[in-house]
Short mmCIF file of C-alpha atoms in Angstrom, two decimals:
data_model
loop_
_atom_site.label_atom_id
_atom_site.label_comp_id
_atom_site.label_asym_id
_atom_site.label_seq_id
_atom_site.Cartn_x
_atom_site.Cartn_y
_atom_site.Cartn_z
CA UNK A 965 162.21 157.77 241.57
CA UNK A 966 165.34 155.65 242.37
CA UNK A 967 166.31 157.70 245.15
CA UNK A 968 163.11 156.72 246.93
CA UNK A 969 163.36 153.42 245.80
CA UNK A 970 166.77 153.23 247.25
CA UNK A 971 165.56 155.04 250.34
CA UNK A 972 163.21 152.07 250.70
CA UNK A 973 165.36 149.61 249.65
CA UNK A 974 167.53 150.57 253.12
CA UNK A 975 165.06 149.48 255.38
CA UNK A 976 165.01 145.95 253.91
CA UNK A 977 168.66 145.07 254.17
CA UNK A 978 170.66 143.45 256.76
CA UNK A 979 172.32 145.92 258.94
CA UNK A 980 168.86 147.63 259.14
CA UNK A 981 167.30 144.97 260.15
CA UNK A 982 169.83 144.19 263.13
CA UNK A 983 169.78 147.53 263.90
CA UNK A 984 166.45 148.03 264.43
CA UNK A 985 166.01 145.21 266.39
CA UNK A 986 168.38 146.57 269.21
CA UNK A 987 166.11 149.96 268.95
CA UNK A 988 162.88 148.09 269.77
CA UNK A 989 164.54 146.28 272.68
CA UNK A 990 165.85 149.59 274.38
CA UNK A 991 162.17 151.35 273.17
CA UNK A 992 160.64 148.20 274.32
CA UNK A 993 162.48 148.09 277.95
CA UNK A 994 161.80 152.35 278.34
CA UNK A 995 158.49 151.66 277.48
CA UNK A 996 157.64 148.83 280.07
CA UNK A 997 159.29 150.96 282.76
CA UNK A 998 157.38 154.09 281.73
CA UNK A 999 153.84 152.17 282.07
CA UNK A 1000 154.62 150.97 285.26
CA UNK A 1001 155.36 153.90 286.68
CA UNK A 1002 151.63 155.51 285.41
CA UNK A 1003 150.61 152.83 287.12
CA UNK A 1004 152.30 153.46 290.69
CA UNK A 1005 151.49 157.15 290.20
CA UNK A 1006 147.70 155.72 289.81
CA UNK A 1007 147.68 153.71 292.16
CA UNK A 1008 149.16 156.81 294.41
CA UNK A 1009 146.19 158.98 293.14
CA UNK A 1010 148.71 161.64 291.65
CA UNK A 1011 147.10 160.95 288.53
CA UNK A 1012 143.65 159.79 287.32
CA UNK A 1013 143.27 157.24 284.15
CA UNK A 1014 139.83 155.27 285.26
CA UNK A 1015 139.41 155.33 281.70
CA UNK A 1016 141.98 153.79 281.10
CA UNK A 1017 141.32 151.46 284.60
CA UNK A 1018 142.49 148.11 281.90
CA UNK A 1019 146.06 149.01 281.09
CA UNK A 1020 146.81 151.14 284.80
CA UNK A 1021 145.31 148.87 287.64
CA UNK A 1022 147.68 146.06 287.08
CA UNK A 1023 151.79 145.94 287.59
CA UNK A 1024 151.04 142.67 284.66
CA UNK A 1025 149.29 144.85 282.49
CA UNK A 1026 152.54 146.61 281.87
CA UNK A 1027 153.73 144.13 280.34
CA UNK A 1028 151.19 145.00 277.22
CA UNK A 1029 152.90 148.33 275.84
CA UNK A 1030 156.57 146.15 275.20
CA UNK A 1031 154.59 143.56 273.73
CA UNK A 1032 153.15 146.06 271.25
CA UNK A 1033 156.61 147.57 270.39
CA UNK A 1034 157.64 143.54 269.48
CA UNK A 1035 154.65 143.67 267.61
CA UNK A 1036 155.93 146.56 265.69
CA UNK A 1037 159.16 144.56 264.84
CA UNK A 1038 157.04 141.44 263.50
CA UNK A 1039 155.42 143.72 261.29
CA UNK A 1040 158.84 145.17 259.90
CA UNK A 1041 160.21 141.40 259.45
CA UNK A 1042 157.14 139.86 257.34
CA UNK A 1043 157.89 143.17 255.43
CA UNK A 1044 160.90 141.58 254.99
CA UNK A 1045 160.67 138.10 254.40
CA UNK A 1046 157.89 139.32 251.74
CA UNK A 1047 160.64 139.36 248.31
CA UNK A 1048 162.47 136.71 250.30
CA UNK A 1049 159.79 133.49 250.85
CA UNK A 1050 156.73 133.09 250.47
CA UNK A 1051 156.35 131.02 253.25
CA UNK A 1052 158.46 132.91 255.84
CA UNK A 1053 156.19 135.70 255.03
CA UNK A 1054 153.03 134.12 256.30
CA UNK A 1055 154.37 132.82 258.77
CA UNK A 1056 155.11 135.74 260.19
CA UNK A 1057 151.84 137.21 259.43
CA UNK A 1058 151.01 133.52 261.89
CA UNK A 1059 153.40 134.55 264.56
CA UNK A 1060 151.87 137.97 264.85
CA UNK A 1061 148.53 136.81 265.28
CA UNK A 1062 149.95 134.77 268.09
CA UNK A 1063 151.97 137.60 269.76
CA UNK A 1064 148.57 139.64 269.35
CA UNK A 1065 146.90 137.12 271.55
CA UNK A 1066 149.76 136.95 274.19
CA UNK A 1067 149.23 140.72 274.30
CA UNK A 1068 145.65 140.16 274.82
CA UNK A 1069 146.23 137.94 277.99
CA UNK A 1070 148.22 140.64 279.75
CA UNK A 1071 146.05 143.24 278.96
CA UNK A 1072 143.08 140.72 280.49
CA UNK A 1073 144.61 139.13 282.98
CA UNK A 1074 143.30 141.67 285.54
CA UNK A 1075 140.01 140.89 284.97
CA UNK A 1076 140.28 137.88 286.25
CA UNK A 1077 137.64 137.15 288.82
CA UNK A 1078 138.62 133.07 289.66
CA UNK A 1079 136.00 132.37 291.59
CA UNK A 1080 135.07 128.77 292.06
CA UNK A 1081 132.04 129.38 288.45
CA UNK A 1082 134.85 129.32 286.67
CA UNK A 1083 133.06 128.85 283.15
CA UNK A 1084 130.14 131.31 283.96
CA UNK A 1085 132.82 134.29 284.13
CA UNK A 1086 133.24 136.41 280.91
CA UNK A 1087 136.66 137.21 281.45
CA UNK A 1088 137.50 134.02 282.93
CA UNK A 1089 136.33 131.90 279.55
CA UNK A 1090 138.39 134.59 277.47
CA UNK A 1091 141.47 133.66 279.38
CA UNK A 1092 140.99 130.17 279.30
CA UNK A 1093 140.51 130.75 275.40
CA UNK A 1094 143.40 132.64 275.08
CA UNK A 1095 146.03 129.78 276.92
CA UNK A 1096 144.67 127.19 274.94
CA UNK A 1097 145.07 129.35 271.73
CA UNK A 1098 148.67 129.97 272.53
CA UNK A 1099 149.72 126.38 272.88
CA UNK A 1100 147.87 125.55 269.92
CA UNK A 1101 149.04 128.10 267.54
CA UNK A 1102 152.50 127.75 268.97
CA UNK A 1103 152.71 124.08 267.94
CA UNK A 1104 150.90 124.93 264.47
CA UNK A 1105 153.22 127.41 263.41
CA UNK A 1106 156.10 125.21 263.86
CA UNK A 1107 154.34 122.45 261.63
CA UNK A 1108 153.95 125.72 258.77
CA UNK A 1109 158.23 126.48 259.20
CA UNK A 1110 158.76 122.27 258.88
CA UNK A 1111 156.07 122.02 255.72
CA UNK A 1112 158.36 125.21 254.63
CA UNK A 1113 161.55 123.95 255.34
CA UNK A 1114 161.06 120.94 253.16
CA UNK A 1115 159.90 122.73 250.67
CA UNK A 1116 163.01 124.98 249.88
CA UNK A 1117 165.08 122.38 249.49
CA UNK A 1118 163.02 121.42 246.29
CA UNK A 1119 163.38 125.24 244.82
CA UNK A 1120 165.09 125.78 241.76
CA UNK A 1121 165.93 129.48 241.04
CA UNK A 1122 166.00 130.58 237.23
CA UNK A 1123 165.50 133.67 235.53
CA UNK A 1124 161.63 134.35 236.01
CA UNK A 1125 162.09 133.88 239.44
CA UNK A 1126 164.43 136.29 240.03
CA UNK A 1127 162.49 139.01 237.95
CA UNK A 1128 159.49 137.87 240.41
CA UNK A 1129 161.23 138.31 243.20
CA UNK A 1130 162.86 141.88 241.84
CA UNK A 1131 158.81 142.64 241.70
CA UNK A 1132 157.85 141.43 244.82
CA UNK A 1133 161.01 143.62 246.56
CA UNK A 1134 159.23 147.01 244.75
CA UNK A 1135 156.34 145.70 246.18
CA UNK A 1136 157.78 145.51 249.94
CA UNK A 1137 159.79 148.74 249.45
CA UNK A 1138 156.06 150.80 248.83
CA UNK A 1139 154.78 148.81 251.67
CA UNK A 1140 156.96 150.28 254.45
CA UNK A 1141 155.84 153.93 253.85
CA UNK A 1142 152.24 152.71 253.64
CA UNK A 1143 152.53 151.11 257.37
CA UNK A 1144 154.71 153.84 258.88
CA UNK A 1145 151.72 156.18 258.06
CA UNK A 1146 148.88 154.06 258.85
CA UNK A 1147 151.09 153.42 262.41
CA UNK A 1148 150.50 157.23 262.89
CA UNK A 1149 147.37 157.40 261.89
CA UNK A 1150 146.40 154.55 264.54
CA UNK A 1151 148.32 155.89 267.19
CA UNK A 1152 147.30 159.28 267.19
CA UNK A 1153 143.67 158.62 266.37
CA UNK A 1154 143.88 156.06 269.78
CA UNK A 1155 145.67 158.83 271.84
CA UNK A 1156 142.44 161.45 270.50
CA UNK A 1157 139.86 158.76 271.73
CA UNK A 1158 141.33 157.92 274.76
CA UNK A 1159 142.27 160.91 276.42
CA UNK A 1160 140.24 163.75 274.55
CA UNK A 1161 136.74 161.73 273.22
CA UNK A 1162 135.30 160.65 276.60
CA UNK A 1163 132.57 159.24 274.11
CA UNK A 1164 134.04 158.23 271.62
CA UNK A 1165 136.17 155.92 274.00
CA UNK A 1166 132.95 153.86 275.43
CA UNK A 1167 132.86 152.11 272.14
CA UNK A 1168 136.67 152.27 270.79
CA UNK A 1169 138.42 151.11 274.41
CA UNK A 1170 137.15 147.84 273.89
CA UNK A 1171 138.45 147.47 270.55
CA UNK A 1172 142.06 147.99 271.60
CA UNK A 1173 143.80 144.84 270.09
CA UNK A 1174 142.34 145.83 266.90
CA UNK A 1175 144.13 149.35 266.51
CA UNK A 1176 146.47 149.41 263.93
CA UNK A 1177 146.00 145.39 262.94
CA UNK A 1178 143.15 145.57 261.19
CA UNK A 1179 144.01 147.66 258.71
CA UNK A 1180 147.15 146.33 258.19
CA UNK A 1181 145.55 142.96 257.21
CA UNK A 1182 142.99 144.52 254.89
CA UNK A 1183 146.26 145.99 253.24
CA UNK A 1184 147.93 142.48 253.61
CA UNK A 1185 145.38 141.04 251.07
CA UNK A 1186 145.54 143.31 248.95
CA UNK A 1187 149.44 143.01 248.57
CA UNK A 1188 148.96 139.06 248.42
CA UNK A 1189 146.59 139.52 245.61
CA UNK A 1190 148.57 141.91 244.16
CA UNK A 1191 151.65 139.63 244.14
CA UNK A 1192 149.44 136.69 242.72
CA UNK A 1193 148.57 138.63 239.85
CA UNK A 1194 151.90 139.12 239.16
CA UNK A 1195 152.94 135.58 239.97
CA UNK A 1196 151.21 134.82 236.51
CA UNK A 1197 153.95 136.51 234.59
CA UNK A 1198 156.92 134.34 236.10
CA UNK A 1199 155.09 131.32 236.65
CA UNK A 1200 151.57 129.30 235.33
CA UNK A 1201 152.18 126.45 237.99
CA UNK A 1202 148.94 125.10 239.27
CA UNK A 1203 150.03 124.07 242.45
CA UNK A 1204 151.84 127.88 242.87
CA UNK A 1205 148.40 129.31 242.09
CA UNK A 1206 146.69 127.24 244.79
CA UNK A 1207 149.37 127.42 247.48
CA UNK A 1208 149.00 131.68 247.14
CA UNK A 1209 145.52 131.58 246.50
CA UNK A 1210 144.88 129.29 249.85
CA UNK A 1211 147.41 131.69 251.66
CA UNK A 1212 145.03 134.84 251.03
CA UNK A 1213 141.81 133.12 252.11
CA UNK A 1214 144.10 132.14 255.63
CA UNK A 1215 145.10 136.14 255.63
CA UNK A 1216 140.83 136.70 255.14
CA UNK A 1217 140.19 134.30 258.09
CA UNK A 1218 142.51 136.33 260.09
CA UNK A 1219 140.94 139.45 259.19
CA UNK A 1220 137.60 138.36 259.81
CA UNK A 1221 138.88 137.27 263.30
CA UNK A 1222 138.88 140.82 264.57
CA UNK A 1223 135.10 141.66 263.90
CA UNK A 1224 134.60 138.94 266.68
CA UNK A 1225 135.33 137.73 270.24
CA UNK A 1226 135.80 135.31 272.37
CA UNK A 1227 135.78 131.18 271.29
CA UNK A 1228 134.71 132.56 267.89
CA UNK A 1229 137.62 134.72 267.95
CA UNK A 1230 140.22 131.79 268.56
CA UNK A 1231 138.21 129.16 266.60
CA UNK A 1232 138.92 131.58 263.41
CA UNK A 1233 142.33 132.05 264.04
CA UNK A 1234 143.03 128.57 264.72
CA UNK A 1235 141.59 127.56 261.46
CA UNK A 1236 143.32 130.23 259.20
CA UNK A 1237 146.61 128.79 260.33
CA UNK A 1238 145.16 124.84 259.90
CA UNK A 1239 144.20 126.31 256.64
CA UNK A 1240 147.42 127.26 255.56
CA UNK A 1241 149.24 124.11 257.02
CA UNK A 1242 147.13 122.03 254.79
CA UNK A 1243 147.59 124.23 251.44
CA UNK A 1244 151.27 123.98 252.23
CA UNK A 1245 151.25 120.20 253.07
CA UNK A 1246 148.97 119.48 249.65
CA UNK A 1247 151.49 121.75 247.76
CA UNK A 1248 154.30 119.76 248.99
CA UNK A 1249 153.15 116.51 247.91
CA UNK A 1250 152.06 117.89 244.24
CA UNK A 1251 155.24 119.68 243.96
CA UNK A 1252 157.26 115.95 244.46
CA UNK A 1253 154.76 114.16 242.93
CA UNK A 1254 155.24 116.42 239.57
CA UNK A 1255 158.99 115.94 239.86
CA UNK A 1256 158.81 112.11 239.94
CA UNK A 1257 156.37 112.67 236.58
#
């Protein structure tokens, strides 16, 4: 049992983490350059994806597959930041939502129609969604790190803190086996639709942003609940038990987010992140307004 907790325990130090990221920059860069050349060869005729049309009609589109390998490394860090801070760690689970969306835009972009009926276009409004989204989440999550950046310097480590963070590191050590397999699972199960369940595909295709992420935030509330229940051993704080209680409800909102589309889509993720910018801003002010008790 301590071997594999050791084993774990490597992928969440330093040198791993600095390592890896060099491996999903060269994976990233192979990657981009191995889409675009399906896409010449389709273009060319010398092979055939039309069901696949999305990803391989578009030199842009390329840009979708690197995107997902960064997307693979924001996963890793919030795995993390997760014994580390609180905060870093949903901000991260923030800055993937917004990465997810960038994807999105490259993946849509050439379905772009621009005609002069600008707002009457499907694809058009989704784009226009999208940008706005971006900008917005962008400047939100920056507000989150500031609220969280005032807030450390207010943290006082003792004892019961260190055992909770001890627990939440077991925690994030039995989380990175869970993902690698469900990363498989997702992967493969994708590859099966696309290229051998023609009928499958006329339902899944659509659905593409959502492999692999939605899962992964059904199995990011459970950990956050999971790691409030233990947060009641090391500490009976009110304002802790809001703060983490208000950060799972902003995980839910993102979850919920990929059962729908368009404005809906963005309107939900917009709010799970003003959600947690408040809890964190309410937190805040308790948290001094306790001290000067």
């Amino acid at each position: 049992m301590k071997k594999i907790h050791s084993l774990f325990n490597f992928f969440l130090n330093e040198k791993f983490k600095e390592k890896s990221e060099h491996i999903i920059i060269y994976i990233s860069i192979i990657a981009f350059i191995v889409h675009l050349m399906f896409i010449f060869l389709n273009k060319l005729d010398f092979i055939h994806l039309e069901l696949l049309s999305k990803l391989f009609n578009n030199p842009i589109a390329a840009i979708y597959t690197p995107f997902s390998f960064i997307l693979i490394y924001e996963v890793y860090l919030l795995v993390y930041y997760l014994p580390k801070s609180t905060t870093i760690y949903i901000g991260k689970q923030y800055e993937i939502i917004l990465l997810i969306i960038i994807r999105r835009i490259f993946k849509d972009i050439s379905n772009l129609e621009l005609t002069s009926n600008w707002f009457a276009v499907k694809y058009d409004l989704i784009f226009l969604y999208d940008i706005v989204a971006v900008v917005v989440l962008f400047f939100l999550i920056f507000i989150f790190y500031r609220l969280s950046e005032r807030q450390k310097k207010n943290v006082v480590i003792n004892e019961k803190i260190e055992k909770f963070i001890l627990t939440k590191n077991r925690i994030a050590s039995f989380l990175i086996p869970i993902l690698l397999f469900l990363s498989l699972y997702s992967f493969i199960n994708w590859i099966n639709t696309s290229f051998f369940s023609v009928n499958a595909l006329v339902y899944k295709f659509e659905d593409i942003n959502k492999i692999f992420f939605e899962d992964f935030f059904t199995i990011l509330i459970l950990v956050d609940v999971l790691i409030l229940l233990f947060s009641f051993l090391h500490s009976d704080k009110f304002s802790t038990v809001i703060r983490n209680s208000g950060f799972i409800i902003s995980t839910i909102m993102i979850k919920l987010s990929f059962n729908t589309e368009g404005i809906l889509n963005v309107i939900l993720l917009v709010l799970s992140v003003v959600f947690g910018i408040i809890i964190l801003f309410i937190h805040n002010k308790y948290e001094k307004l306790q001290t000067n008790i």
